[in-house]
Short mmCIF file of C-alpha atoms in Angstrom, two decimals:
data_model
loop_
_atom_site.label_atom_id
_atom_site.label_comp_id
_atom_site.label_asym_id
_atom_site.label_seq_id
_atom_site.Cartn_x
_atom_site.Cartn_y
_atom_site.Cartn_z
CA UNK P 1 98.79 62.93 123.09
CA UNK P 2 100.15 64.47 126.19
CA UNK P 3 101.31 67.88 126.61
CA UNK P 4 104.72 66.89 127.17
CA UNK P 5 104.97 64.99 123.71
CA UNK P 6 105.72 68.37 122.13
CA UNK P 7 109.23 68.14 123.06
CA UNK P 8 109.85 64.62 121.79
CA UNK P 9 111.61 64.21 118.48
CA UNK P 10 109.27 62.84 115.71
CA UNK P 11 108.73 63.18 112.02
CA UNK P 12 105.30 64.71 112.72
CA UNK P 13 103.47 65.14 115.97
CA UNK P 14 100.09 65.34 114.40
CA UNK P 15 98.87 64.54 110.96
CA UNK P 16 95.79 66.19 109.43
CA UNK P 17 93.81 63.66 107.49
CA UNK P 18 90.84 64.74 105.23
CA UNK P 19 88.59 62.07 106.96
CA UNK P 20 88.98 63.75 110.43
CA UNK P 21 87.96 67.38 109.12
CA UNK P 22 84.29 68.32 109.85
CA UNK P 23 81.94 67.70 106.82
CA UNK P 24 81.04 70.56 104.51
CA UNK P 25 77.24 70.89 103.20
CA UNK P 26 76.17 70.47 99.59
CA UNK P 27 77.92 70.91 97.05
CA UNK P 28 80.98 69.74 99.09
CA UNK P 29 79.65 66.89 100.78
CA UNK P 30 81.72 64.60 98.65
CA UNK P 31 85.40 63.84 99.45
CA UNK P 32 86.35 64.48 95.91
CA UNK P 33 85.40 68.04 96.26
CA UNK P 34 87.81 68.80 99.10
CA UNK P 35 91.24 69.66 97.80
CA UNK P 36 93.19 68.72 100.85
CA UNK P 37 96.65 69.84 102.13
CA UNK P 38 99.67 69.53 99.86
CA UNK P 39 102.65 67.61 101.30
CA UNK P 40 105.78 69.57 101.70
CA UNK P 41 108.66 68.69 99.60
CA UNK P 42 111.58 66.64 101.13
CA UNK P 43 113.86 69.70 100.68
CA UNK P 44 111.38 71.87 102.53
CA UNK P 45 111.13 69.41 105.37
CA UNK P 46 114.65 69.12 105.55
CA UNK P 47 115.30 72.95 105.77
CA UNK P 48 112.56 74.05 108.05
CA UNK P 49 110.57 72.94 111.30
CA UNK P 50 107.56 71.00 109.88
CA UNK P 51 107.32 68.36 112.48
CA UNK P 52 104.30 70.01 114.34
CA UNK P 53 101.71 69.15 111.92
CA UNK P 54 103.33 68.84 108.39
CA UNK P 55 102.69 72.65 107.82
CA UNK P 56 104.94 75.64 107.44
CA UNK P 57 103.67 78.89 108.19
CA UNK P 58 106.59 80.82 109.82
CA UNK P 59 109.54 79.15 108.23
CA UNK P 60 111.92 78.39 111.25
CA UNK P 61 115.30 77.14 109.76
CA UNK P 62 116.59 73.94 111.22
CA UNK P 63 119.79 74.53 113.27
CA UNK P 64 123.21 73.43 111.52
CA UNK P 65 124.94 72.26 114.86
CA UNK P 66 124.32 71.75 118.62
CA UNK P 67 125.79 75.16 119.35
CA UNK P 68 122.96 76.82 117.34
CA UNK P 69 120.40 74.53 119.14
CA UNK P 70 121.49 75.80 122.51
CA UNK P 71 121.76 79.44 121.29
CA UNK P 72 118.09 79.19 120.20
CA UNK P 73 117.00 77.79 123.64
CA UNK P 74 119.06 80.53 125.33
CA UNK P 75 117.50 83.28 123.42
CA UNK P 76 113.98 81.86 123.89
CA UNK P 77 114.35 81.71 127.82
CA UNK P 78 115.69 85.26 127.81
CA UNK P 79 112.74 86.69 125.80
CA UNK P 80 110.47 84.51 128.15
CA UNK P 81 111.98 86.27 131.32
CA UNK P 82 111.26 89.61 129.70
CA UNK P 83 107.75 88.68 128.81
CA UNK P 84 106.76 88.31 132.53
CA UNK P 85 108.59 91.49 133.77
CA UNK P 86 106.81 94.86 134.12
CA UNK P 87 109.67 96.87 132.80
CA UNK P 88 109.87 94.80 129.61
CA UNK P 89 106.13 93.90 128.97
CA UNK P 90 104.04 96.70 130.66
CA UNK P 91 101.73 96.96 127.73
CA UNK P 92 100.16 93.25 128.19
CA UNK P 93 101.62 91.90 131.39
CA UNK P 94 98.47 92.10 133.55
CA UNK P 95 96.15 90.10 131.06
CA UNK P 96 99.00 87.83 130.34
CA UNK P 97 99.50 87.10 133.98
CA UNK P 98 95.79 86.61 134.57
CA UNK P 99 95.48 84.29 131.51
CA UNK P 100 98.54 82.24 132.84
CA UNK P 101 97.66 81.90 136.46
CA UNK P 102 93.86 81.74 136.35
CA UNK P 103 93.07 78.95 133.76
CA UNK P 104 91.38 76.08 135.56
CA UNK P 105 91.58 73.78 132.31
CA UNK P 106 87.83 73.35 132.26
CA UNK P 107 87.97 73.19 128.45
CA UNK P 108 84.83 75.24 127.98
CA UNK P 109 86.60 76.94 125.32
CA UNK P 110 87.29 74.05 123.11
CA UNK P 111 84.19 74.17 121.07
CA UNK P 112 84.77 77.89 120.51
CA UNK P 113 87.78 77.32 118.36
CA UNK P 114 87.25 76.89 114.72
CA UNK P 115 90.62 75.40 114.23
CA UNK P 116 90.35 72.83 116.95
CA UNK P 117 86.65 71.87 115.92
CA UNK P 118 87.37 71.95 112.07
CA UNK P 119 90.57 69.63 112.39
CA UNK P 120 88.74 66.94 114.02
CA UNK P 121 89.70 68.14 117.59
CA UNK P 122 93.47 67.80 117.07
CA UNK P 123 95.09 68.11 120.46
CA UNK P 124 97.71 70.53 119.64
CA UNK P 125 94.96 73.19 118.35
CA UNK P 126 92.82 72.89 121.48
CA UNK P 127 92.98 76.70 123.00
CA UNK P 128 94.50 75.64 126.33
CA UNK P 129 97.35 73.63 124.83
CA UNK P 130 99.97 76.12 123.84
CA UNK P 131 99.19 78.16 127.18
CA UNK P 132 99.79 75.00 129.12
CA UNK P 133 103.17 74.49 127.43
CA UNK P 134 104.07 77.96 128.06
CA UNK P 135 102.94 77.66 131.67
CA UNK P 136 105.02 74.55 132.35
CA UNK P 137 108.12 76.16 130.84
CA UNK P 138 107.80 79.31 133.11
CA UNK P 139 107.20 77.04 136.26
CA UNK P 140 110.38 74.90 135.60
CA UNK P 141 112.80 77.21 134.02
CA UNK P 142 111.85 80.75 135.06
CA UNK P 143 110.28 80.31 138.41
CA UNK P 144 112.35 77.14 139.24
CA UNK P 145 109.68 75.22 141.05
CA UNK P 146 110.80 72.14 142.83
CA UNK P 147 111.20 69.11 140.60
CA UNK P 148 109.18 66.92 142.89
CA UNK P 149 106.19 69.29 142.81
CA UNK P 150 106.43 69.55 139.06
CA UNK P 151 106.33 65.62 138.85
CA UNK P 152 103.54 65.31 141.48
CA UNK P 153 101.37 67.88 139.69
CA UNK P 154 102.15 66.27 136.15
CA UNK P 155 103.34 69.66 134.95
CA UNK P 156 107.04 68.61 134.13
CA UNK P 157 108.22 69.40 130.58
CA UNK P 158 111.67 69.14 128.72
CA UNK P 159 112.84 72.31 127.13
CA UNK P 160 114.67 71.74 123.74
CA UNK P 161 114.92 73.12 120.33
CA UNK P 162 112.22 70.64 119.12
CA UNK P 163 109.69 72.20 121.65
CA UNK P 164 110.51 75.68 120.99
CA UNK P 165 110.50 75.46 117.27
CA UNK P 166 107.16 73.63 117.29
CA UNK P 167 105.79 76.26 119.78
CA UNK P 168 106.63 78.98 117.45
CA UNK P 169 104.81 77.50 114.56
CA UNK P 170 101.89 76.60 117.04
CA UNK P 171 101.53 80.23 117.70
CA UNK P 172 100.57 80.64 114.19
CA UNK P 173 97.81 78.07 114.20
CA UNK P 174 95.66 80.32 116.27
CA UNK P 175 93.89 83.27 114.40
CA UNK P 176 93.70 85.27 117.68
CA UNK P 177 89.80 85.65 117.00
CA UNK P 178 89.50 85.77 120.98
CA UNK P 179 86.31 83.44 120.61
CA UNK P 180 87.80 81.33 123.46
CA UNK P 181 88.00 84.30 125.51
CA UNK P 182 84.42 85.37 125.07
CA UNK P 183 83.18 82.00 126.48
CA UNK P 184 85.66 81.69 129.39
CA UNK P 185 83.94 82.18 132.69
CA UNK P 186 87.10 83.71 134.14
CA UNK P 187 88.06 85.81 131.25
CA UNK P 188 91.13 83.89 130.34
CA UNK P 189 92.56 84.97 126.89
CA UNK P 190 94.31 82.25 125.29
CA UNK P 191 94.46 84.11 122.17
CA UNK P 192 96.60 86.78 123.93
CA UNK P 193 99.01 84.18 124.88
CA UNK P 194 99.46 83.25 121.24
CA UNK P 195 100.33 86.89 120.53
CA UNK P 196 102.77 86.95 123.24
CA UNK P 197 104.66 83.70 122.07
CA UNK P 198 104.67 85.46 118.56
CA UNK P 199 106.15 88.63 120.32
CA UNK P 200 108.77 86.79 122.05
CA UNK P 201 110.01 85.05 118.85
CA UNK P 202 109.95 88.44 116.95
CA UNK P 203 111.42 90.91 119.54
CA UNK P 204 113.93 88.56 121.13
CA UNK P 205 114.75 85.84 118.44
CA UNK P 206 114.23 87.91 115.21
CA UNK P 207 111.70 85.25 113.92
CA UNK P 208 108.36 86.32 112.26
CA UNK P 209 106.56 85.29 109.02
CA UNK P 210 108.33 87.40 106.28
CA UNK P 211 104.92 88.34 104.96
CA UNK P 212 104.00 90.22 108.28
CA UNK P 213 107.52 91.73 109.00
CA UNK P 214 109.68 92.08 106.05
CA UNK P 215 107.07 92.43 103.47
CA UNK P 216 104.78 94.00 105.73
CA UNK P 217 105.94 96.29 108.40
CA UNK P 218 109.31 96.87 107.27
CA UNK P 219 108.36 97.70 103.68
CA UNK P 220 105.60 99.98 105.00
CA UNK P 221 107.95 101.98 107.24
CA UNK P 222 110.40 102.14 104.20
CA UNK P 223 108.25 102.65 101.29
CA UNK P 224 104.97 104.03 102.75
CA UNK P 225 102.72 101.02 102.28
CA UNK P 226 102.85 97.35 103.08
CA UNK P 227 101.79 96.76 99.51
CA UNK P 228 104.72 98.54 98.21
CA UNK P 229 102.82 101.60 96.78
CA UNK P 230 104.85 104.78 97.17
CA UNK P 231 103.41 108.19 97.23
CA UNK P 232 103.83 108.80 93.36
CA UNK P 233 102.13 105.29 92.73
CA UNK P 234 99.33 106.25 94.97
CA UNK P 235 98.69 109.50 93.10
CA UNK P 236 98.46 107.44 89.76
CA UNK P 237 96.09 104.95 91.71
CA UNK P 238 93.98 107.86 92.75
CA UNK P 239 93.69 109.25 89.31
CA UNK P 240 92.69 105.76 88.06
CA UNK P 241 90.04 105.64 90.73
CA UNK P 242 88.59 109.07 89.83
CA UNK P 243 88.34 107.85 86.10
CA UNK P 244 86.72 104.54 87.13
CA UNK P 245 84.30 106.51 89.34
CA UNK P 246 83.42 108.80 86.29
CA UNK P 247 82.84 105.79 84.16
CA UNK P 248 80.69 104.08 86.51
CA UNK P 249 78.38 106.95 87.78
CA UNK P 250 78.50 109.44 85.06
CA UNK P 251 80.37 112.19 86.85
CA UNK P 252 83.71 112.93 88.24
CA UNK P 253 84.43 112.96 91.94
CA UNK P 254 87.66 114.34 93.34
CA UNK P 255 89.27 112.39 95.91
CA UNK P 256 90.83 114.84 98.34
CA UNK P 257 94.44 114.23 99.35
CA UNK P 258 96.32 116.06 102.06
CA UNK P 259 93.58 118.47 102.89
CA UNK P 260 94.45 120.56 105.87
CA UNK P 261 91.83 120.72 108.70
CA UNK P 262 89.58 118.23 107.31
CA UNK P 263 87.04 116.56 109.63
CA UNK P 264 88.11 112.94 108.72
CA UNK P 265 91.47 111.55 107.72
CA UNK P 266 90.22 108.10 106.34
CA UNK P 267 92.83 105.30 107.14
CA UNK P 268 92.31 102.58 104.47
CA UNK P 269 93.91 99.19 104.01
CA UNK P 270 96.24 99.75 101.06
CA UNK P 271 95.53 96.34 99.70
CA UNK P 272 92.09 97.80 98.61
CA UNK P 273 93.84 100.13 96.32
CA UNK P 274 95.24 97.25 94.38
CA UNK P 275 92.88 94.36 94.89
CA UNK P 276 89.47 96.08 95.44
CA UNK P 277 89.72 99.78 94.24
CA UNK P 278 86.07 99.65 94.12
CA UNK P 279 85.86 99.86 97.98
CA UNK P 280 87.80 103.09 98.15
CA UNK P 281 85.84 104.43 95.39
CA UNK P 282 82.59 103.71 97.13
CA UNK P 283 83.89 105.65 100.26
CA UNK P 284 84.55 108.42 98.00
CA UNK P 285 81.02 108.41 96.42
CA UNK P 286 79.27 108.20 99.71
CA UNK P 287 81.23 110.75 101.50
CA UNK P 288 80.75 113.25 98.50
CA UNK P 289 77.11 112.60 98.45
CA UNK P 290 76.73 112.98 102.25
CA UNK P 291 78.80 116.25 102.24
CA UNK P 292 81.59 114.79 104.50
CA UNK P 293 84.76 116.80 104.85
CA UNK P 294 87.41 114.19 104.59
CA UNK P 295 90.98 113.37 103.13
CA UNK P 296 93.42 110.85 102.42
CA UNK P 297 97.16 111.30 103.01
CA UNK P 298 99.77 111.03 100.29
CA UNK P 299 102.42 110.54 102.96
CA UNK P 300 104.35 107.43 103.68
CA UNK P 301 102.22 105.16 106.02
CA UNK P 302 99.63 107.89 106.20
CA UNK P 303 97.28 106.42 103.51
CA UNK P 304 97.74 102.83 104.68
CA UNK P 305 95.62 101.53 107.70
CA UNK P 306 97.74 98.31 107.87
CA UNK P 307 99.66 97.72 111.06
CA UNK P 308 100.61 94.19 111.02
CA UNK P 309 102.59 94.73 114.30
CA UNK P 310 99.46 94.27 116.22
CA UNK P 311 99.73 90.49 115.55
CA UNK P 312 103.70 89.75 116.36
CA UNK P 313 105.62 92.76 117.74
CA UNK P 314 104.71 95.60 120.10
CA UNK P 315 107.62 97.62 119.05
CA UNK P 316 106.66 97.45 115.39
CA UNK P 317 103.00 98.30 116.21
CA UNK P 318 104.07 101.48 118.13
CA UNK P 319 106.34 102.62 115.12
CA UNK P 320 103.46 102.34 112.68
CA UNK P 321 100.76 103.65 115.02
CA UNK P 322 102.92 106.72 116.06
CA UNK P 323 103.64 107.74 112.44
CA UNK P 324 100.11 107.30 111.30
CA UNK P 325 99.06 109.63 114.29
CA UNK P 326 101.96 112.13 113.46
CA UNK P 327 100.52 112.61 110.00
CA UNK P 328 96.98 113.11 111.24
CA UNK P 329 98.30 115.78 113.58
CA UNK P 330 100.20 117.59 111.03
CA UNK P 331 97.16 117.49 108.67
CA UNK P 332 95.16 119.21 111.43
CA UNK P 333 92.20 116.75 110.93
CA UNK P 334 89.56 116.46 113.81
CA UNK P 335 89.65 112.70 113.86
CA UNK P 336 90.85 109.61 112.24
CA UNK P 337 88.28 107.13 110.65
CA UNK P 338 89.38 103.46 110.06
CA UNK P 339 87.87 101.98 106.83
CA UNK P 340 86.80 98.39 106.29
CA UNK P 341 89.79 96.74 107.85
CA UNK P 342 89.39 94.68 110.97
CA UNK P 343 93.05 94.52 112.24
CA UNK P 344 93.40 98.03 111.61
CA UNK P 345 90.49 98.75 113.88
CA UNK P 346 92.14 96.60 116.65
CA UNK P 347 95.75 98.30 116.09
CA UNK P 348 94.60 101.94 115.70
CA UNK P 349 91.50 102.30 117.84
CA UNK P 350 92.18 99.77 120.65
CA UNK P 351 95.74 98.88 121.18
CA UNK P 352 97.33 102.21 120.06
CA UNK P 353 95.74 103.81 123.18
CA UNK P 354 98.78 102.09 124.95
CA UNK P 355 101.27 104.20 122.93
CA UNK P 356 99.48 107.37 121.56
CA UNK P 357 99.75 110.21 124.23
CA UNK P 358 99.69 113.99 124.16
CA UNK P 359 98.89 115.57 120.69
CA UNK P 360 99.10 112.27 119.13
CA UNK P 361 96.01 110.91 121.06
CA UNK P 362 93.84 111.95 118.17
CA UNK P 363 90.20 110.80 118.31
CA UNK P 364 89.76 107.50 116.32
CA UNK P 365 86.73 105.94 115.31
CA UNK P 366 85.43 103.10 113.08
CA UNK P 367 83.77 103.84 109.48
CA UNK P 368 80.76 101.54 110.36
CA UNK P 369 78.88 104.02 112.65
CA UNK P 370 79.37 107.03 110.35
CA UNK P 371 78.21 104.84 107.45
CA UNK P 372 74.98 103.99 109.40
CA UNK P 373 74.22 107.52 110.12
CA UNK P 374 74.60 108.47 106.55
CA UNK P 375 72.32 105.69 105.36
CA UNK P 376 69.77 106.19 108.08
CA UNK P 377 69.70 110.13 107.84
CA UNK P 378 68.28 110.23 104.44
CA UNK P 379 71.06 112.16 102.98
CA UNK P 380 71.37 109.89 99.87
CA UNK P 381 68.35 108.53 98.32
CA UNK P 382 68.36 104.69 98.21
CA UNK P 383 66.56 102.10 96.29
CA UNK P 384 66.85 98.69 98.06
CA UNK P 385 65.44 96.85 94.98
CA UNK P 386 68.75 97.47 93.28
CA UNK P 387 70.16 95.02 95.94
CA UNK P 388 67.45 92.44 95.49
CA UNK P 389 69.60 89.18 95.83
CA UNK P 390 70.57 87.01 98.73
CA UNK P 391 72.93 88.81 101.12
CA UNK P 392 74.69 87.57 104.25
CA UNK P 393 77.06 89.40 106.51
CA UNK P 394 80.37 87.97 107.94
CA UNK P 395 81.29 89.56 111.23
CA UNK P 396 85.08 90.51 111.39
CA UNK P 397 86.44 89.44 114.78
CA UNK P 398 88.12 92.75 115.76
CA UNK P 399 85.16 95.10 114.80
CA UNK P 400 82.60 92.95 116.46
CA UNK P 401 83.75 90.59 118.87
CA UNK P 402 86.60 92.86 120.35
CA UNK P 403 84.90 96.34 119.94
CA UNK P 404 81.10 95.51 120.09
CA UNK P 405 80.37 97.34 116.69
CA UNK P 406 77.39 94.87 115.90
CA UNK P 407 74.42 96.72 114.95
CA UNK P 408 75.39 99.50 112.58
CA UNK P 409 76.23 97.30 109.47
CA UNK P 410 73.20 95.30 110.24
CA UNK P 411 71.07 98.43 110.32
CA UNK P 412 72.21 99.34 106.89
CA UNK P 413 71.81 95.82 105.41
CA UNK P 414 68.17 95.52 106.76
CA UNK P 415 67.65 98.92 105.02
CA UNK P 416 69.00 98.51 101.55
CA UNK P 417 69.11 94.43 101.06
CA UNK P 418 65.49 92.94 100.96
CA UNK P 419 66.92 89.47 100.96
CA UNK P 420 69.43 89.88 103.95
CA UNK P 421 69.93 86.79 106.07
CA UNK P 422 72.01 85.96 109.15
CA UNK P 423 74.52 83.28 109.31
CA UNK P 424 74.37 81.02 112.41
CA UNK P 425 75.92 81.94 114.72
CA UNK P 426 76.31 85.60 114.12
CA UNK P 427 77.16 88.89 115.79
CA UNK P 428 79.74 88.45 118.54
CA UNK P 429 79.21 84.56 118.34
CA UNK P 430 80.24 84.43 114.77
CA UNK P 431 83.30 82.68 113.67
CA UNK P 432 86.67 83.88 112.42
CA UNK P 433 87.02 83.94 108.43
CA UNK P 434 90.15 81.78 109.12
CA UNK P 435 92.37 84.48 107.89
CA UNK P 436 92.80 86.63 111.11
CA UNK P 437 96.00 87.69 112.81
CA UNK P 438 97.82 87.96 109.59
CA UNK P 439 96.96 84.56 108.30
CA UNK P 440 95.29 85.94 105.10
CA UNK P 441 98.54 87.37 103.57
CA UNK P 442 100.67 84.33 104.75
CA UNK P 443 101.52 82.31 101.75
CA UNK P 444 104.65 80.20 102.80
CA UNK P 445 104.69 76.85 101.34
CA UNK P 446 101.63 74.78 102.29
CA UNK P 447 100.16 77.09 104.79
CA UNK P 448 97.56 78.53 102.60
CA UNK P 449 96.11 75.19 102.20
CA UNK P 450 96.03 74.69 106.03
CA UNK P 451 94.34 78.05 106.10
CA UNK P 452 91.60 77.04 103.71
CA UNK P 453 91.22 73.43 104.76
CA UNK P 454 91.30 73.92 108.60
CA UNK P 455 91.08 77.48 109.93
CA UNK P 456 88.65 78.71 107.30
CA UNK P 457 86.57 75.59 107.12
CA UNK P 458 83.71 76.58 109.69
CA UNK P 459 83.35 80.01 107.68
CA UNK P 460 82.90 78.25 104.44
CA UNK P 461 80.41 76.03 106.33
CA UNK P 462 78.46 78.85 107.59
CA UNK P 463 78.38 80.63 104.11
CA UNK P 464 77.16 77.40 102.41
CA UNK P 465 74.46 76.70 105.03
CA UNK P 466 73.06 80.18 104.90
CA UNK P 467 72.50 79.95 101.21
CA UNK P 468 71.53 76.32 101.07
CA UNK P 469 67.94 77.21 99.72
CA UNK P 470 69.50 79.15 96.94
CA UNK P 471 72.77 77.26 96.52
CA UNK P 472 72.32 76.88 92.74
CA UNK P 473 74.78 78.63 90.53
CA UNK P 474 71.94 80.24 88.54
CA UNK P 475 71.45 82.53 91.62
CA UNK P 476 73.89 85.10 92.36
CA UNK P 477 74.65 85.55 96.09
CA UNK P 478 76.83 88.14 98.04
CA UNK P 479 78.81 87.75 101.24
CA UNK P 480 79.20 91.16 102.80
CA UNK P 481 82.61 91.31 104.54
CA UNK P 482 83.47 94.80 105.79
CA UNK P 483 87.23 93.91 106.23
CA UNK P 484 90.01 93.78 103.67
CA UNK P 485 91.70 90.86 105.44
CA UNK P 486 88.47 88.84 105.63
CA UNK P 487 87.81 89.59 102.01
CA UNK P 488 91.30 88.31 101.02
CA UNK P 489 90.72 85.12 103.06
CA UNK P 490 87.21 84.62 101.61
CA UNK P 491 88.57 85.15 98.09
CA UNK P 492 91.23 82.42 98.75
CA UNK P 493 88.59 80.04 100.27
CA UNK P 494 86.47 80.51 97.39
CA UNK P 495 89.28 79.79 94.94
CA UNK P 496 90.31 76.90 96.81
CA UNK P 497 87.07 75.30 96.58
CA UNK P 498 85.94 76.77 93.37
CA UNK P 499 82.92 78.38 94.98
CA UNK P 500 82.13 80.79 92.36
CA UNK P 501 81.76 78.24 89.70
CA UNK P 502 79.99 75.83 92.03
CA UNK P 503 77.67 78.16 93.84
CA UNK P 504 77.90 81.73 92.36
CA UNK P 505 78.55 83.12 95.78
CA UNK P 506 80.40 86.65 95.55
CA UNK P 507 81.96 88.47 98.24
CA UNK P 508 82.66 92.25 98.84
CA UNK P 509 82.55 95.09 101.44
CA UNK P 510 79.49 97.08 102.80
CA UNK P 511 80.09 100.43 100.99
CA UNK P 512 79.81 98.70 97.65
CA UNK P 513 76.23 97.52 98.78
CA UNK P 514 75.37 101.23 99.68
CA UNK P 515 76.59 102.65 96.46
CA UNK P 516 74.80 99.95 94.51
CA UNK P 517 71.51 100.90 96.15
CA UNK P 518 71.84 104.61 95.45
CA UNK P 519 68.68 105.46 93.38
CA UNK P 520 70.34 108.29 91.05
CA UNK P 521 72.80 105.86 89.54
CA UNK P 522 72.09 104.87 85.92
CA UNK P 523 73.80 101.40 86.25
CA UNK P 524 74.66 99.01 88.87
CA UNK P 525 78.04 99.64 90.89
CA UNK P 526 78.58 95.93 91.76
CA UNK P 527 80.10 93.90 88.77
CA UNK P 528 79.39 90.20 89.07
CA UNK P 529 82.60 89.06 88.26
CA UNK P 530 85.24 86.88 90.12
CA UNK P 531 88.37 88.51 91.49
#
């Protein structure tokens, strides 16, 4: 397939066939173990753009007439012009310019992309494909390069509704894990280009996955949490968690809320409160045992580390990050500590540096180093034998590859898990879970099937390979994933492939393992049951 084929009308540009997908290890080495990707209904195909690969993630409605098609193209070109102007894109213009201008198309990045490799090397998923499409559009329609030069260099392209709609969907076939940027000898970041295309669609065209925008950012700013939990509901959940802690460890621990002047404001992914309250409970137990002065906020946005704007819209990112910093400032905390949430690490610790200035530029840090310090200091008595089962570690992209936080979590696991073993590759070379850049919460139509069958396939392969010697369902095993979104993706992966039933592989965070190893607890903290 050629680059310019993306603008040509067809029922489906690429078909994902099960026989093309990379094989999985035992017990998924038989075709009947692979659920495949559901076909869209005729009504869904009629209503939404699905001609890229037969999958719908964004849900771009088809135009009703020619006038709507032309308006769609005009809006796209208007947004593209702004994307390459300093006054409209000062946040990311320099790295975007570098990535557009200096890629030499050596294709070294191909084998680093989990979606490209897992799909059987489908051309549209190649890391340089969508950047090349964007580059050609800019050359022809923004820079207006000579037509003869465009044809001579083989870089001509036809801009129409079909191309733009497919490009919008294609920007959501990249998890922005930045593994391609890591291997590029010139530092070209094709993941950033995916982000910028998403931003163009959101900020100029009003198009974004509803799970990220309407049910994510908008709900978070309006209600206080991307999950819909309001401050009153949060109070009830905290009371439940205090009761649950007392039931599990035999004593009550007060979870501090709105404590003025605390050393740490813990920002926690609100999804944990609903899906994995044991993670927040474990933080409370550890901080209490170590004498850490900390607090949660009851205020809207302040208790929710989520900031989905980091994946699709700079304006929405700034709104959420600014509000989170204002709450920390008003509480008078010394620093903000981001819990087990990878995208919140990127949003609050890395990207927020572009928008938080003056008294809002409060020190911000990851929870992983402070957890390492607590474990290694001897402040809590630990018994590693309580974690004497096979454990492996998933490396969240935004903590590890982006921020370089590689060793703290490993020091902890080596100390408290006698059967810890590494995936291959691991550390900064590890693969994305397949649910990055907002994918873990995107549930539109058949997108979850694509996420499990394609973007998460290499992660499942890694997990199965690392446990092959104990793959029997008689042996309970644990994937430590210190990231809420990664846990959501791994949960869906395991549900899709029935991995708990087939292999007895459990998943959870890091803090649960720490508490499970605490020597003074009468019963195990980890409950081996499927979520």
